[in-house]
XYZ file of C-alpha atoms in Angstrom:
185
model
C 299.067 117.933 167.780
C 296.721 116.293 170.251
C 296.304 113.299 172.503
C 294.219 111.294 170.042
C 296.009 112.524 166.910
C 299.434 111.763 168.387
C 298.213 108.365 169.597
C 296.965 107.379 166.147
C 300.192 108.653 164.573
C 302.328 106.661 167.025
C 300.337 103.495 166.227
C 300.963 103.953 162.500
C 304.674 104.662 163.090
C 305.065 101.257 164.761
C 304.453 99.740 161.317
C 307.577 101.366 159.835
C 310.018 98.862 158.359
C 313.094 101.084 158.702
C 313.972 103.628 161.363
C 313.702 107.290 160.443
C 316.965 109.282 160.191
C 318.344 110.173 163.621
C 321.084 112.785 163.122
C 320.182 116.380 162.356
C 322.167 116.309 159.097
C 320.455 113.153 157.845
C 317.027 114.501 158.822
C 317.729 117.782 157.056
C 318.985 116.007 153.892
C 315.834 113.872 153.881
C 313.582 116.940 154.149
C 315.518 118.774 151.428
C 315.065 115.774 149.144
C 311.348 115.496 149.967
C 310.569 119.190 149.581
C 312.962 119.620 146.627
C 315.008 122.487 147.995
C 316.512 124.183 150.990
C 314.249 127.226 150.762
C 311.062 125.214 151.363
C 312.665 123.403 154.318
C 313.844 126.704 155.800
C 310.348 128.192 155.585
C 308.739 125.091 157.069
C 311.169 124.930 160.022
C 311.238 128.736 160.440
C 315.026 129.004 160.107
C 317.284 130.593 157.482
C 318.135 128.878 154.233
C 321.832 129.159 155.081
C 321.263 127.268 158.349
C 319.594 124.453 156.401
C 322.589 124.325 154.045
C 324.953 124.092 157.023
C 323.033 121.126 158.455
C 323.043 119.422 155.038
C 326.858 119.763 154.862
C 327.223 118.629 158.509
C 328.790 121.968 159.489
C 326.225 122.178 162.302
C 325.507 118.931 164.098
C 323.475 119.738 167.210
C 320.227 121.706 166.797
C 318.646 123.568 169.684
C 315.865 121.585 171.409
C 312.873 123.318 169.803
C 314.348 122.956 166.305
C 315.273 119.308 166.989
C 311.666 118.567 167.973
C 310.249 120.298 164.864
C 312.783 118.531 162.667
C 311.962 115.094 164.066
C 308.212 115.711 163.829
C 308.411 116.809 160.178
C 310.616 113.848 159.203
C 308.332 111.317 160.902
C 305.294 112.914 159.283
C 306.775 112.213 155.825
C 308.657 108.966 156.531
C 307.581 105.859 154.572
C 304.243 107.130 153.220
C 303.408 103.849 151.454
C 303.979 101.766 154.611
C 301.862 104.292 156.537
C 299.055 104.049 153.967
C 299.125 100.233 153.985
C 298.966 100.106 157.793
C 295.993 102.484 157.860
C 294.261 100.573 155.058
C 294.743 97.234 156.830
C 293.388 98.619 160.113
C 290.422 100.214 158.335
C 289.438 97.127 156.339
C 290.437 93.953 158.182
C 292.542 94.434 161.291
C 290.773 97.070 163.346
C 292.533 99.011 166.079
C 293.122 98.351 169.778
C 292.598 101.190 172.237
C 294.250 101.030 175.653
C 293.039 103.788 177.928
C 292.641 104.806 181.520
C 289.953 107.449 181.785
C 286.774 108.476 183.546
C 283.839 106.810 181.820
C 280.153 106.867 182.444
C 277.000 106.783 180.404
C 273.511 108.173 180.083
C 270.896 105.465 180.632
C 267.311 105.106 181.839
C 266.436 105.771 185.475
C 267.286 102.916 187.815
C 270.663 101.994 186.341
C 274.048 102.799 187.858
C 275.434 105.332 185.429
C 277.971 106.885 187.802
C 281.213 108.006 186.106
C 284.296 106.170 187.323
C 287.917 105.666 186.335
C 288.268 102.549 184.182
C 291.279 100.956 182.553
C 290.191 99.370 179.276
C 291.984 97.546 176.514
C 289.427 97.026 173.764
C 289.762 95.856 170.158
C 287.681 98.164 167.990
C 286.251 96.866 164.704
C 287.671 98.080 161.358
C 284.837 100.547 160.694
C 285.834 102.570 163.776
C 289.504 102.491 162.770
C 288.430 103.795 159.363
C 286.336 106.556 160.953
C 289.189 107.599 163.257
C 291.754 107.719 160.423
C 289.350 109.490 158.034
C 288.523 112.096 160.657
C 292.233 112.588 161.412
C 292.981 113.048 157.690
C 290.144 115.585 157.447
C 291.724 117.598 160.264
C 289.288 116.687 163.038
C 289.858 118.167 166.463
C 290.829 116.105 169.475
C 287.248 116.447 170.751
C 285.804 114.958 167.535
C 288.231 112.023 167.663
C 287.323 111.525 171.322
C 283.612 111.378 170.401
C 284.282 108.706 167.760
C 286.277 106.682 170.301
C 283.480 107.076 172.889
C 280.924 105.840 170.362
C 283.137 102.849 169.563
C 283.569 102.023 173.258
C 279.809 102.319 173.735
C 279.129 99.736 171.030
C 282.006 97.345 171.716
C 282.520 97.501 175.488
C 279.278 98.677 177.071
C 276.770 97.164 174.609
C 278.922 94.180 173.584
C 277.902 94.466 169.937
C 274.179 94.723 170.745
C 274.009 91.804 173.209
C 273.399 93.976 176.284
C 272.549 97.513 177.466
C 270.514 98.324 174.376
C 268.903 101.314 176.108
C 272.273 103.031 176.604
C 272.121 106.520 175.122
C 275.526 108.153 175.407
C 278.962 107.305 176.816
C 281.015 109.988 178.563
C 284.760 109.572 178.008
C 286.637 112.250 180.000
C 289.654 112.868 182.256
C 291.965 110.746 180.110
C 295.056 109.709 182.069
C 296.486 107.293 179.487
C 295.689 106.621 175.842
C 297.476 104.350 173.404
C 296.464 102.819 170.072
C 297.830 99.621 168.525
C 297.230 98.394 164.982
């Protein structure tokens, strides 16, 4: 996926109440149950239907690394959908989301201000409306750049303008060269 998409997904996965299946056989059985057949799982993972059947029966136990990564990603994408939905809903309505990032940030402001880009490490609690915008954009298939723009707008309002209490003439925040990015619900 992407830096922002993966970060949002990881934040939602922290809300899971049970761990996802770990072994290849258990993961494969879960996917077969979810997709209602071995053929659909085989097409999704780009392997043969017979290979899927072997994993289900535990005849094969250790997948090759690329298949193991695809398998884990697909299981986590479908794991506990109701818990996932509740966590997103809570963040979007009451809880908000915390962004922890180390990136180059600067802004466009009137002449006479120091708008030089510099590396900053920020941990900022974003209000629920920005969590809702981030999750809605992710659901709609937004690119990493679009999610980054939403996050930059949120940082502009919350961090730089402090909710309207300062820097009201700030025009745009540049959020680039991201070294670290993590979300927390």
